[in-house]
Tab-separated table of C-alpha atoms in Angstrom:
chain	number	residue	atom	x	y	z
A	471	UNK	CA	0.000	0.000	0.000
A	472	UNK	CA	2.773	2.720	1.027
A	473	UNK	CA	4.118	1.894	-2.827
A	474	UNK	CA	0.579	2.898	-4.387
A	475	UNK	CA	-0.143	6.796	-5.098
A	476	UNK	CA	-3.694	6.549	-3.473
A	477	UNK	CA	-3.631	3.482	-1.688
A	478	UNK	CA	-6.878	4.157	0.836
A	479	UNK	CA	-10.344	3.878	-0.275
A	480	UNK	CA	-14.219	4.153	1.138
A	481	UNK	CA	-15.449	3.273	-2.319
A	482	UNK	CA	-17.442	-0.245	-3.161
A	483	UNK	CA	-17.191	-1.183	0.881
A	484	UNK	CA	-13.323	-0.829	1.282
A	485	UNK	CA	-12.341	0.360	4.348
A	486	UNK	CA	-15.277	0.836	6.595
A	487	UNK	CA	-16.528	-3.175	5.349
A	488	UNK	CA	-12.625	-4.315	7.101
A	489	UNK	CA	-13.596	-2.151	10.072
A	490	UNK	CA	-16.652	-4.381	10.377
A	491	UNK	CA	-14.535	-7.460	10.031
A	492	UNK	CA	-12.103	-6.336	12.503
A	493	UNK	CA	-14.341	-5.015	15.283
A	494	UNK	CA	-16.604	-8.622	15.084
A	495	UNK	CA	-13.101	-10.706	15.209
A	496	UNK	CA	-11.789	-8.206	18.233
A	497	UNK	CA	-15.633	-8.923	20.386
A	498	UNK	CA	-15.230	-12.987	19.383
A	499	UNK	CA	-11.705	-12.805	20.597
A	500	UNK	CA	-10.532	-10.119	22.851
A	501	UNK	CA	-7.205	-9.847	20.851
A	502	UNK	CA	-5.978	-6.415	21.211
A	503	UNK	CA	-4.535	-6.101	17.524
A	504	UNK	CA	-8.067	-6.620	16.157
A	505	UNK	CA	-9.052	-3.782	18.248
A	506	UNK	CA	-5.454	-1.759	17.401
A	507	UNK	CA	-6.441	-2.040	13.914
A	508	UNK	CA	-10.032	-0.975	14.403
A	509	UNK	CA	-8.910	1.893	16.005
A	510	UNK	CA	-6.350	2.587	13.105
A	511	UNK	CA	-9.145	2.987	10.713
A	512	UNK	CA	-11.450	4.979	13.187
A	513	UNK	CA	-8.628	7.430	13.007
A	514	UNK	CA	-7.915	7.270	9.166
A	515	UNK	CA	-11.893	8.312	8.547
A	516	UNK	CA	-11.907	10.813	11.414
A	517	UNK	CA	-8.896	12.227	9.334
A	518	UNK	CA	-10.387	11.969	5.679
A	519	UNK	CA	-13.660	13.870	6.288
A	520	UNK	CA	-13.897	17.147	5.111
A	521	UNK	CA	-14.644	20.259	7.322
A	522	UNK	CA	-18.092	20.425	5.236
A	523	UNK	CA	-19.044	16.826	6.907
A	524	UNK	CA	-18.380	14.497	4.006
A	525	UNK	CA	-16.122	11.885	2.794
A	526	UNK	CA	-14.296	11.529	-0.662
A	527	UNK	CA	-14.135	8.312	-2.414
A	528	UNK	CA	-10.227	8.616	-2.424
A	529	UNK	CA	-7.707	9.562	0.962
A	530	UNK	CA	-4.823	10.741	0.632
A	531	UNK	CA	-7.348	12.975	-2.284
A	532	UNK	CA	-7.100	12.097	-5.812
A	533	UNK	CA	-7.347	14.666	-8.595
A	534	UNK	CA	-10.852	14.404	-10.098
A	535	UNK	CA	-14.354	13.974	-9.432
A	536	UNK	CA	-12.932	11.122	-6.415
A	537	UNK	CA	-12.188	14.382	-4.548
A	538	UNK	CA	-15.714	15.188	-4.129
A	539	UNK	CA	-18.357	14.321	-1.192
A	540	UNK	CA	-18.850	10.541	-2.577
A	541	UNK	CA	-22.641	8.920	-1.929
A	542	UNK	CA	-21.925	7.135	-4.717
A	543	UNK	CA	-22.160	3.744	-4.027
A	544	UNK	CA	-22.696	3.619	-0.307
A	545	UNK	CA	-19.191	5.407	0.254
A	546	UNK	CA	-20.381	8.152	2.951
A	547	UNK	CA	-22.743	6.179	4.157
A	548	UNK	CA	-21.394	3.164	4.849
A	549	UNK	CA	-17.919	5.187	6.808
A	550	UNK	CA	-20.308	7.737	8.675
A	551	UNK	CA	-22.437	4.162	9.722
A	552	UNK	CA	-19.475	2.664	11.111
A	553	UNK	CA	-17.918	5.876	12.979
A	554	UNK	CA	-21.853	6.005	14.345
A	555	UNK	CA	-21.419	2.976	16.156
A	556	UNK	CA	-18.722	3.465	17.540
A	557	UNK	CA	-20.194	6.879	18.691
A	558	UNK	CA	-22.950	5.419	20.810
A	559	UNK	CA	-20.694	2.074	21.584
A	560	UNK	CA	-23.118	-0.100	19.805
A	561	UNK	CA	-21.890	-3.585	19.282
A	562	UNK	CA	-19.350	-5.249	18.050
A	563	UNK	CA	-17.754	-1.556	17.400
A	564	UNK	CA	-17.751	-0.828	21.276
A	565	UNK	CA	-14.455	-1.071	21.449
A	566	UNK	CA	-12.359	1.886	21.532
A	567	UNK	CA	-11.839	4.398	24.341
A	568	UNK	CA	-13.797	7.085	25.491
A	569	UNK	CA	-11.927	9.992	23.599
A	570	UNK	CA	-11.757	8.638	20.311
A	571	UNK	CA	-15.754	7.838	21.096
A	572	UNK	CA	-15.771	11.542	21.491
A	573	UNK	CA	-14.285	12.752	17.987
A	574	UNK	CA	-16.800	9.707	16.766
A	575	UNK	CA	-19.974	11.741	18.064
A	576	UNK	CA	-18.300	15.034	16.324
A	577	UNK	CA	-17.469	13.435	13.179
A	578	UNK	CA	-21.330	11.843	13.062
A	579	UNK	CA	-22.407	15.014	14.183
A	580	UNK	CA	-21.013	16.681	11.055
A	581	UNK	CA	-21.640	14.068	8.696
A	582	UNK	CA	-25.580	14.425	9.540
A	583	UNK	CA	-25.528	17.992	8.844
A	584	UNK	CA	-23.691	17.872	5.522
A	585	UNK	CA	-26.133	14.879	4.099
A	586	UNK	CA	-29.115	17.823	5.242
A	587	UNK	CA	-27.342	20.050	3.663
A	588	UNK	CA	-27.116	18.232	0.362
A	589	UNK	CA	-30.103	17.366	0.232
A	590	UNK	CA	-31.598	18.689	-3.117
A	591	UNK	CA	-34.406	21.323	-3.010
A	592	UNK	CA	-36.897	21.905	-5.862
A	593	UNK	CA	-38.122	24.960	-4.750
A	594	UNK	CA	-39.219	24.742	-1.539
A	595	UNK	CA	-39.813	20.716	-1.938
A	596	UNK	CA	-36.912	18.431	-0.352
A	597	UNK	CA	-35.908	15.735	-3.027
A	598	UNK	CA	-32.984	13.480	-2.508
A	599	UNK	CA	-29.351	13.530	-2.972
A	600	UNK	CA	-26.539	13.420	-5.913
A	601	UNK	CA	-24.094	10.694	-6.465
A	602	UNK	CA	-21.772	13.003	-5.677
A	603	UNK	CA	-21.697	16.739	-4.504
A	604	UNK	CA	-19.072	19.820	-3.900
A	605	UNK	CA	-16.884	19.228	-1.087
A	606	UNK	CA	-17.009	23.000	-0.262
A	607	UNK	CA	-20.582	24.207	-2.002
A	608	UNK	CA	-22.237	21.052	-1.536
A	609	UNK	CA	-23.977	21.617	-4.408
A	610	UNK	CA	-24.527	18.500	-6.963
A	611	UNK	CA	-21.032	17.510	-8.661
A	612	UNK	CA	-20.611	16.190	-11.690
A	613	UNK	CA	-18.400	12.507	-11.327
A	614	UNK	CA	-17.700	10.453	-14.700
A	615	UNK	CA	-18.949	11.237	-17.890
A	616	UNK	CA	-22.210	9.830	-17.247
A	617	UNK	CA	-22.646	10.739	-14.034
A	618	UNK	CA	-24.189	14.664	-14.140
A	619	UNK	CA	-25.557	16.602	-11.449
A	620	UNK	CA	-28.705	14.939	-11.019
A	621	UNK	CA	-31.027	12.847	-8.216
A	622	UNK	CA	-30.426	9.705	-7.361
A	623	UNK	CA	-32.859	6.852	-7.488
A	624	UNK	CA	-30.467	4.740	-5.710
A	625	UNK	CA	-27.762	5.891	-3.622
A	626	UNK	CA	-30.541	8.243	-2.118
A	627	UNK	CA	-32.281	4.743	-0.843
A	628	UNK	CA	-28.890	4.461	1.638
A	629	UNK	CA	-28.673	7.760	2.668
A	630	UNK	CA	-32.433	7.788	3.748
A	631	UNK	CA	-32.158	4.598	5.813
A	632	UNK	CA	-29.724	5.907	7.666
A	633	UNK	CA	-31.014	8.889	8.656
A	634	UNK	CA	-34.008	6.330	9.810
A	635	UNK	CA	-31.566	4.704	11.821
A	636	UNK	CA	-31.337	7.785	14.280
A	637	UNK	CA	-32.451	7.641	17.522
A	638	UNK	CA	-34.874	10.475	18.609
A	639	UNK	CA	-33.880	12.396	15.283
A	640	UNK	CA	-34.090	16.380	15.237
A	641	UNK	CA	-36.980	17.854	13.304
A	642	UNK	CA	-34.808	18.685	10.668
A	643	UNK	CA	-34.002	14.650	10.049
A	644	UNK	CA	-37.406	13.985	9.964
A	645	UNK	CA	-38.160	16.385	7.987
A	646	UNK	CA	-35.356	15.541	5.318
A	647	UNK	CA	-37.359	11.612	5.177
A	648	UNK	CA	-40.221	12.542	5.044
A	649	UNK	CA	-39.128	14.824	1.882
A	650	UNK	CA	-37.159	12.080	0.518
A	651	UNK	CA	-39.620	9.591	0.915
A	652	UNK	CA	-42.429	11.842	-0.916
A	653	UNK	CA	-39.982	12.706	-3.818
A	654	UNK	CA	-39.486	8.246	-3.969
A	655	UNK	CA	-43.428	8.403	-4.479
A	656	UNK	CA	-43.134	11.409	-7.034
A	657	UNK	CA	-40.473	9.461	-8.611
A	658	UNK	CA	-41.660	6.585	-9.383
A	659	UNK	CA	-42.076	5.274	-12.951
A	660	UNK	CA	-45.141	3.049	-13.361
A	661	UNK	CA	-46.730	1.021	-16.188
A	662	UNK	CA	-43.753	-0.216	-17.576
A	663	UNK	CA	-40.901	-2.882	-17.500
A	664	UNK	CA	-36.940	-3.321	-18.985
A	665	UNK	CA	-36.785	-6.171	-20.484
A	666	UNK	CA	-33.754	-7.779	-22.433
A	667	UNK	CA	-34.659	-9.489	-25.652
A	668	UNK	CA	-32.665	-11.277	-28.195
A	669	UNK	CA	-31.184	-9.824	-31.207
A	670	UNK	CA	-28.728	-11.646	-33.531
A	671	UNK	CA	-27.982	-8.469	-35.507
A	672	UNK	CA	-26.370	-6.793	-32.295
A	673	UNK	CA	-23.608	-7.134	-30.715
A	674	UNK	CA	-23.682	-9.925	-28.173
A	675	UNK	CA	-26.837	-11.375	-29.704
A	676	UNK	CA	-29.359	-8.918	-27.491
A	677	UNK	CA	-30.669	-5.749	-26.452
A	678	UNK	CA	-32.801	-3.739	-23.856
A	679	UNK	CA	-35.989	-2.066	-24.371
A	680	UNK	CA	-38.867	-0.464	-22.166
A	681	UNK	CA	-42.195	-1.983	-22.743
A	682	UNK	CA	-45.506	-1.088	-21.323
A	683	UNK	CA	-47.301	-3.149	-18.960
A	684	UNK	CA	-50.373	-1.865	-16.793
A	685	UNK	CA	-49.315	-4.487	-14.018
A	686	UNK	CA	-45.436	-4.200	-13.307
A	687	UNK	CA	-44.350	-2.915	-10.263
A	688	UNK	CA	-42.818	0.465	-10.119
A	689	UNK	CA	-39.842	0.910	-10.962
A	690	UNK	CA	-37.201	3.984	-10.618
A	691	UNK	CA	-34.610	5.310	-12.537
A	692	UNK	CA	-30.998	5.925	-11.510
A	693	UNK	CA	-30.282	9.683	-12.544
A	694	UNK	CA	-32.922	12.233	-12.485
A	695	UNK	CA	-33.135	15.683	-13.674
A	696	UNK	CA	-33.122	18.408	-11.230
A	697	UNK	CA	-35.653	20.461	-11.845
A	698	UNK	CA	-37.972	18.605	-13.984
A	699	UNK	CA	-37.667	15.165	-12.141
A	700	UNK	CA	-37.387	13.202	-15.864
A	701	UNK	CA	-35.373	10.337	-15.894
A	702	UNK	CA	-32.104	10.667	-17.928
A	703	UNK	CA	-30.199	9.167	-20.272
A	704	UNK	CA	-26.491	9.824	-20.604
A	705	UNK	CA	-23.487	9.200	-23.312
A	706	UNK	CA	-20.590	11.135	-23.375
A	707	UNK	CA	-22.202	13.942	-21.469
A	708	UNK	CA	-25.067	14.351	-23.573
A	709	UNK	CA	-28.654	13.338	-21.636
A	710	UNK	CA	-31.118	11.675	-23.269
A	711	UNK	CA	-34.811	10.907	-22.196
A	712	UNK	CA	-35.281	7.981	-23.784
A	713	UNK	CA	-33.234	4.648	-23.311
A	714	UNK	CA	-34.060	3.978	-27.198
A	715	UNK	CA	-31.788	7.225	-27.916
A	716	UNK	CA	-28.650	5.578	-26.510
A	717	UNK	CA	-26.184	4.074	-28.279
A	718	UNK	CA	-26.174	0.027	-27.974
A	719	UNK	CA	-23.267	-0.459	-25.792
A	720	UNK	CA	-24.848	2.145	-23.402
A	721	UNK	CA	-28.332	0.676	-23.365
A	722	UNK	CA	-27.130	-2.570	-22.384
A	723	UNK	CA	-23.974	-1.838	-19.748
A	724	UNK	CA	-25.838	0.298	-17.297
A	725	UNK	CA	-28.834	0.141	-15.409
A	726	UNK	CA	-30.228	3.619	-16.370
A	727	UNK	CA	-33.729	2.484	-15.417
A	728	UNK	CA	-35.875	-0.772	-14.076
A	729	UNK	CA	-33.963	-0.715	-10.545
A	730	UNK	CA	-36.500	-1.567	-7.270
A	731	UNK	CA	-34.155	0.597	-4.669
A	732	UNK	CA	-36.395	2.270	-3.062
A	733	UNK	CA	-39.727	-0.469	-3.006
A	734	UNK	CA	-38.406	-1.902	-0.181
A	735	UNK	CA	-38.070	0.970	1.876
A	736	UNK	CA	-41.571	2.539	0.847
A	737	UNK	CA	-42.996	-0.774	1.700
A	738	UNK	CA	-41.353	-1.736	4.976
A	739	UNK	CA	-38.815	0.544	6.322
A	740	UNK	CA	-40.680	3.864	6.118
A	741	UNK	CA	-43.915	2.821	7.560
A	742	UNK	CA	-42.065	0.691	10.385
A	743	UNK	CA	-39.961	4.082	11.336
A	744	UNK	CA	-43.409	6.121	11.163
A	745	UNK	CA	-45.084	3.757	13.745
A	746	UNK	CA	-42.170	3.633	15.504
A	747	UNK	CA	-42.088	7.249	16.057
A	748	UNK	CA	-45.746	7.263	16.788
A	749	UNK	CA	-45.177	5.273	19.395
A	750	UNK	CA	-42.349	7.163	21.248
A	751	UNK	CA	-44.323	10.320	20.915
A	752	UNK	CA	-47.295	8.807	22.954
């Protein structure tokens, strides 16, 4: 690792997925180098966030769109998660001492006002979040090619459940669901299904289409347009509105559309926190 440029990671699960490991092997064990290198990666995220509250993909920072506040696949998420238990010593991460418990709660303090802060306003309507957003603005940030300031039908699903996850939340959390949640509803694109169908004059022998049908499911799309809420399309930078427009090669090696991310969530998870707060307020 010392020989690599940018050796240290939060992106797909690295990092904060180890910490996991490490803190369940250190409770099953007792072995002090389990917790030693717990602790060791406490410290490293504690150092990577930014003074706005977020996390980029990349520490040590990488030039490039890794530099930015990452939601992008779980990244934030799953590092603020982790530095949350240890925060409120919830098992197996109750393992580190009472100061570095202490920068914990500061750190998760900060990350929870940076993901309100991000949070994407349509006027005065709460939406969701970008993949990725300005590490000093916080505005939406452009990362890849395809990946333009926009909402996200997907990583938006993580960030969501973890505000959930907060015990006796502010008005200001509950607030940010309950906006999320509505924009999920808003979102969601009915009467249709992506299906893959065979094609021998295409590369690879197939190809993806929408087609209508009065009884799917719902279904979202991944990037939406901020403003107008219309799912997009994107090759080389250019959006689209239809999946049809695309080029081949981009219809069929991303998931612009058809993904279930937030069904579960709408179905289970939101009422379940709703009752749950009902409860506590009685």
């Amino acid at each position: 690792l010392r020989a690599m440029k940018f050796p240290c990671t939060i992106d797909n699960g690295a990092t904060h997925s180890e910490m996991r490991y490490l803190a369940a092997v250190c409770k099953a064990t007792g072995e002090a180098r389990f917790r030693e290198g717990f602790a060791k990666g406490v410290r490293y995220l504690l150092k990577a966030q930014y003074p706005s509250g977020g996390w980029p993909q990349f520490y040590p920072l990488r030039p490039g769109y890794s530099s930015l506040i990452t939601f992008n696949d779980g990244a934030m998420i799953g590092a603020l998660s982790v530095l949350d238990g240890a925060a409120r010593g919830r098992a197996p991460f109750d393992i580190i001492d009472l100061s570095l418990c202490q920068e914990c709660m500061r750190a998760v303090e900060r990350g929870i006002s940076c993901i309100l802060r991000c949070q994407i306003r349509d006027g005065k309507q709460l939406t969701a979040w970008c993949q990725q957003h300005d590490e000093l603005t916080l505005a939406p940030a452009q990362g890849r090619i395809s990946e333009l300031p926009s909402i996200s039908g997907a990583e938006s699903v993580g960030v969501v459940r973890y505000l959930m996850s907060i015990k006796s939340p502010s008005p200001e959390v509950v607030e940010a669901v309950e906006g999320a949640v509505h924009w999920f509803r808003q979102a969601a694109v009915n009467g249709v299904r992506v299906v893959t169908v065979a094609d021998a004059s295409l590369p690879g022998g197939k190809d993806r289409r929408i087609v209508e049908d009065a009884e799917a499911e719902p279904v979202w799309a991944r990037y939406y347009e901020i403003g107008t809420n219309r799912p997009m399309f994107i090759e080389q930078g250019v959006v689209k509105y239809t999946l049809a427009e695309l080029s081949h090669s981009h219809r069929t090696g991303h998931g612009w559309i058809g993904g279930r991310w937030p069904a579960g969530l709408l179905a289970v998870d939101y009422p379940a926190w709703r009752e749950e707060r009902t409860k506590n307020r009685d």
